[in-house]
Amino acid sequence: MSDQLPPCPECKSEFSYEMGELLICPECAHEWNPTEVEIETVRVIKDASGNVLVDGDDVTIVKDMKVKGSSNTLKVGTKVRGIRLVDGPGDHDIEAKVDGFGPMNLKSSIVRKA
């Protein structure tokens, strides 16, 4: 029966049960109305070529980029290992540690999956 009911929106427990119009989680005691719960949207981040990126991917820079606060530039072909997908400032959606530059935020539009 519990495989037909949605998981708890608070703790993600799959053991929710019905009590009248409400659903109840036995693990965290959260009560909710299934018609009022917002459905989570999954954000898909793609690189410059249209490939879907995930945490831990290795990417390469596809266009030269001036680094703010530095006289150096990121060159085409620079490899960046182990990216993290984040909601960064502006439209920066990748957080990574770039060799020679340190930690920085990047835009997915300037990288390609390696």
Coordinates of N, CA and C in Angstrom, one line a residue:
M1 N 0.8 -1.2 0.0 CA 0.0 0.0 0.0 C 0.9 1.3 0.0
S2 N 2.0 1.3 0.7 CA 2.8 2.5 0.8 C 3.5 2.8 -0.5
D3 N 3.6 1.9 -1.4 CA 4.3 2.2 -2.7 C 3.4 3.0 -3.6
Q4 N 2.1 3.2 -3.3 CA 1.2 4.0 -4.1 C 1.1 5.4 -3.5
L5 N 1.5 5.6 -2.2 CA 1.4 6.9 -1.6 C 2.8 7.7 -1.8
P6 N 2.7 9.0 -1.9 CA 4.0 9.7 -2.1 C 4.8 9.7 -0.8
P7 N 6.1 9.8 -0.9 CA 7.0 9.9 0.3 C 6.8 11.2 1.0
C8 N 7.2 11.2 2.3 CA 7.1 12.4 3.1 C 7.9 13.5 2.5
P9 N 7.3 14.7 2.4 CA 8.1 15.9 1.8 C 9.1 16.4 2.8
E10 N 9.1 16.1 4.1 CA 10.0 16.5 5.0 C 11.3 15.6 5.1
C11 N 11.0 14.3 5.4 CA 12.2 13.4 5.6 C 12.3 12.4 4.5
K12 N 11.5 12.4 3.5 CA 11.5 11.5 2.3 C 11.3 10.0 2.7
S13 N 10.6 9.8 3.8 CA 10.3 8.4 4.2 C 9.2 7.9 3.3
E14 N 9.3 6.6 2.9 CA 8.3 6.0 2.0 C 7.2 5.3 2.8
F15 N 7.2 5.4 4.1 CA 6.2 4.7 4.9 C 5.0 5.6 5.3
S16 N 4.7 6.5 4.5 CA 3.5 7.4 4.8 C 2.2 6.6 4.7
Y17 N 1.2 7.0 5.5 CA -0.1 6.4 5.5 C -1.2 7.4 5.5
E18 N -2.4 7.0 5.1 CA -3.5 7.9 5.1 C -4.3 7.9 6.4
M19 N -4.8 9.1 6.7 CA -5.7 9.2 7.8 C -6.7 10.3 7.5
G20 N -7.8 9.9 6.9 CA -8.8 10.9 6.4 C -8.2 11.5 5.1
E21 N -8.2 12.8 5.0 CA -7.7 13.5 3.9 C -6.2 13.7 3.9
L22 N -5.6 13.5 5.1 CA -4.2 13.8 5.3 C -3.4 12.6 5.1
L23 N -2.1 12.8 4.8 CA -1.1 11.7 4.8 C -0.2 12.0 6.0
I24 N 0.3 11.0 6.7 CA 1.1 11.1 7.9 C 2.3 10.3 7.7
C25 N 3.4 10.8 8.2 CA 4.7 10.1 8.2 C 5.0 9.6 9.6
P26 N 5.1 8.3 9.7 CA 5.3 7.7 11.0 C 6.8 8.0 11.6
E27 N 7.7 8.4 10.7 CA 9.0 8.6 11.2 C 9.3 10.0 11.8
C28 N 8.7 11.0 11.1 CA 8.9 12.4 11.6 C 7.7 13.0 12.1
A29 N 6.5 12.3 12.0 CA 5.2 12.8 12.4 C 4.7 14.0 11.6
H30 N 5.2 14.2 10.4 CA 4.7 15.3 9.6 C 3.4 14.9 9.0
E31 N 2.4 15.9 9.0 CA 1.1 15.6 8.4 C 1.0 16.6 7.2
W32 N 0.5 16.2 6.1 CA 0.3 17.0 4.9 C -0.9 16.6 4.1
N33 N -1.4 17.5 3.3 CA -2.5 17.2 2.4 C -1.8 17.0 1.0
P34 N -2.0 15.8 0.4 CA -1.3 15.5 -0.8 C -1.6 16.5 -2.0
T35 N -2.8 17.1 -1.9 CA -3.2 18.0 -3.0 C -2.5 19.4 -2.9
E36 N -1.9 19.7 -1.7 CA -1.3 21.0 -1.5 C 0.2 21.0 -1.6
V37 N 0.8 19.8 -1.7 CA 2.2 19.7 -1.8 C 2.7 20.1 -3.2
E38 N 3.8 21.0 -3.2 CA 4.4 21.4 -4.5 C 5.3 20.3 -5.0
I39 N 5.2 20.0 -6.2 CA 6.1 19.0 -6.8 C 7.4 19.6 -7.1
E40 N 8.5 18.9 -6.7 CA 9.8 19.5 -6.9 C 10.2 19.4 -8.4
T41 N 10.8 20.5 -8.9 CA 11.3 20.5 -10.2 C 12.8 20.1 -10.3
V42 N 13.2 19.3 -11.2 CA 14.6 18.9 -11.3 C 15.2 19.8 -12.3
R43 N 16.3 20.5 -11.9 CA 17.0 21.4 -12.8 C 18.1 20.6 -13.5
V44 N 18.0 20.7 -14.8 CA 19.0 20.1 -15.7 C 20.0 21.1 -16.2
I45 N 21.3 20.9 -15.9 CA 22.3 21.8 -16.4 C 23.1 21.1 -17.5
K46 N 23.2 21.8 -18.7 CA 23.8 21.3 -19.8 C 25.1 22.1 -20.2
D47 N 26.1 21.5 -20.8 CA 27.3 22.2 -21.2 C 27.1 22.9 -22.5
A48 N 28.1 23.5 -23.1 CA 28.0 24.2 -24.3 C 27.6 23.3 -25.5
S49 N 27.9 22.0 -25.4 CA 27.5 21.1 -26.5 C 26.1 20.4 -26.3
G50 N 25.5 20.7 -25.2 CA 24.2 20.2 -24.9 C 24.2 18.9 -24.1
N51 N 25.4 18.5 -23.6 CA 25.5 17.3 -22.7 C 25.0 17.6 -21.3
V52 N 24.3 16.7 -20.7 CA 23.9 16.9 -19.3 C 25.0 16.8 -18.3
L53 N 25.2 17.7 -17.4 CA 26.3 17.7 -16.5 C 25.8 17.2 -15.1
V54 N 26.6 16.5 -14.4 CA 26.3 16.0 -13.0 C 27.4 16.3 -12.1
D55 N 27.2 16.3 -10.8 CA 28.3 16.5 -9.8 C 29.4 15.5 -10.1
G56 N 30.6 15.9 -10.0 CA 31.8 15.1 -10.1 C 32.3 14.9 -11.5
D57 N 31.6 15.5 -12.5 CA 32.1 15.4 -13.9 C 33.4 16.2 -14.1
D58 N 34.2 15.8 -15.1 CA 35.4 16.6 -15.5 C 35.0 17.3 -16.8
V59 N 35.4 18.6 -16.9 CA 35.0 19.4 -18.0 C 36.2 20.1 -18.5
T60 N 36.1 20.7 -19.7 CA 37.2 21.5 -20.3 C 36.6 22.8 -20.7
I61 N 37.4 23.9 -20.6 CA 37.0 25.2 -21.0 C 37.0 25.3 -22.5
V62 N 35.9 25.9 -23.1 CA 35.8 26.0 -24.6 C 36.1 27.4 -25.1
K63 N 36.2 28.4 -24.3 CA 36.6 29.7 -24.8 C 37.4 30.4 -23.7
D64 N 38.3 31.3 -24.2 CA 39.1 32.0 -23.2 C 38.3 32.9 -22.4
M65 N 38.7 33.0 -21.1 CA 37.9 33.8 -20.2 C 38.8 34.6 -19.2
K66 N 38.6 35.9 -19.2 CA 39.3 36.7 -18.2 C 38.8 36.4 -16.8
V67 N 39.7 36.2 -15.9 CA 39.3 36.0 -14.5 C 39.3 37.3 -13.7
K68 N 38.2 37.6 -13.1 CA 38.0 38.9 -12.4 C 39.0 38.9 -11.2
G69 N 39.7 40.0 -11.1 CA 40.7 40.1 -10.0 C 42.0 39.5 -10.2
S70 N 42.3 39.0 -11.4 CA 43.5 38.4 -11.8 C 44.0 38.9 -13.2
S71 N 45.3 38.9 -13.4 CA 45.8 39.3 -14.7 C 45.8 38.1 -15.7
N72 N 45.6 36.9 -15.1 CA 45.7 35.7 -16.0 C 44.3 35.4 -16.6
T73 N 44.3 34.6 -17.6 CA 43.0 34.2 -18.3 C 43.0 32.7 -18.3
L74 N 41.8 32.2 -18.2 CA 41.6 30.7 -18.4 C 41.6 30.5 -19.9
K75 N 42.5 29.6 -20.3 CA 42.7 29.3 -21.7 C 41.8 28.2 -22.2
V76 N 41.5 28.1 -23.5 CA 40.7 27.1 -24.1 C 41.5 25.7 -23.8
G77 N 40.7 24.7 -23.5 CA 41.3 23.4 -23.2 C 41.7 23.1 -21.8
T78 N 41.6 24.2 -20.9 CA 42.0 23.9 -19.5 C 41.0 22.9 -18.9
K79 N 41.6 21.9 -18.3 CA 40.7 20.8 -17.7 C 40.4 21.1 -16.3
V80 N 39.1 21.0 -16.0 CA 38.6 21.2 -14.6 C 38.0 19.9 -14.1
R81 N 38.5 19.4 -13.0 CA 38.1 18.1 -12.5 C 37.1 18.2 -11.3
G82 N 36.2 17.3 -11.2 CA 35.3 17.2 -10.1 C 34.4 18.4 -9.8
I83 N 33.6 18.8 -10.8 CA 32.8 20.0 -10.6 C 31.6 19.7 -9.7
R84 N 31.0 20.8 -9.1 CA 29.8 20.7 -8.3 C 28.8 21.6 -8.9
L85 N 27.6 21.2 -9.1 CA 26.5 22.0 -9.6 C 25.8 22.7 -8.5
V86 N 25.7 24.1 -8.6 CA 25.2 24.9 -7.6 C 24.3 26.0 -8.2
D87 N 23.6 26.7 -7.3 CA 22.9 27.9 -7.7 C 23.8 29.1 -7.3
G88 N 24.7 29.4 -8.1 CA 25.7 30.4 -7.8 C 25.2 31.8 -8.1
P89 N 26.1 32.8 -8.0 CA 25.7 34.2 -8.3 C 25.5 34.4 -9.8
G90 N 24.4 35.1 -10.1 CA 24.1 35.3 -11.5 C 23.7 34.0 -12.2
D91 N 24.3 33.8 -13.3 CA 24.1 32.6 -14.1 C 25.2 31.6 -14.0
H92 N 26.0 31.7 -12.9 CA 27.1 30.8 -12.7 C 26.5 29.6 -12.0
D93 N 26.6 28.4 -12.6 CA 26.0 27.2 -12.0 C 27.0 26.1 -11.8
I94 N 28.3 26.3 -11.9 CA 29.3 25.3 -11.6 C 30.3 25.9 -10.6
E95 N 30.6 25.1 -9.6 CA 31.6 25.5 -8.6 C 32.7 24.5 -8.8
A96 N 34.0 24.9 -8.9 CA 35.1 24.0 -9.2 C 36.4 24.6 -8.7
K97 N 37.4 23.8 -8.5 CA 38.7 24.2 -8.2 C 39.6 24.1 -9.5
V98 N 40.0 25.2 -10.0 CA 40.8 25.2 -11.2 C 42.3 25.3 -10.9
D99 N 43.1 24.4 -11.4 CA 44.5 24.4 -11.2 C 45.1 25.8 -11.6
G100 N 45.9 26.4 -10.7 CA 46.5 27.6 -11.0 C 45.7 28.9 -10.6
F101 N 44.4 28.6 -10.4 CA 43.5 29.7 -10.0 C 42.8 29.6 -8.7
G102 N 42.6 28.3 -8.3 CA 41.9 28.1 -7.0 C 40.4 27.9 -7.3
P103 N 39.6 28.0 -6.2 CA 38.1 27.8 -6.3 C 37.5 28.9 -7.0
M104 N 36.5 28.6 -7.9 CA 35.8 29.6 -8.6 C 34.5 29.1 -9.1
N105 N 33.6 30.0 -9.5 CA 32.3 29.7 -10.1 C 32.4 29.9 -11.6
L106 N 31.8 28.9 -12.3 CA 31.9 29.0 -13.8 C 30.5 28.9 -14.4
K107 N 30.3 29.3 -15.6 CA 29.0 29.2 -16.3 C 29.1 27.9 -17.1
S108 N 28.0 27.2 -17.2 CA 28.0 25.9 -17.9 C 28.1 26.2 -19.4
S109 N 27.8 27.4 -19.9 CA 27.9 27.7 -21.3 C 29.4 27.8 -21.8
I110 N 30.4 27.8 -20.9 CA 31.7 27.9 -21.4 C 32.5 26.7 -21.2
V111 N 31.8 25.6 -20.8 CA 32.5 24.3 -20.6 C 31.9 23.2 -21.4
R112 N 32.7 22.2 -21.6 CA 32.3 21.0 -22.4 C 32.7 19.8 -21.5
K113 N 31.8 18.8 -21.5 CA 32.1 17.6 -20.7 C 33.3 16.9 -21.3
A114 N 34.2 16.4 -20.5 CA 35.4 15.8 -20.9 C 35.2 14.3 -21.0

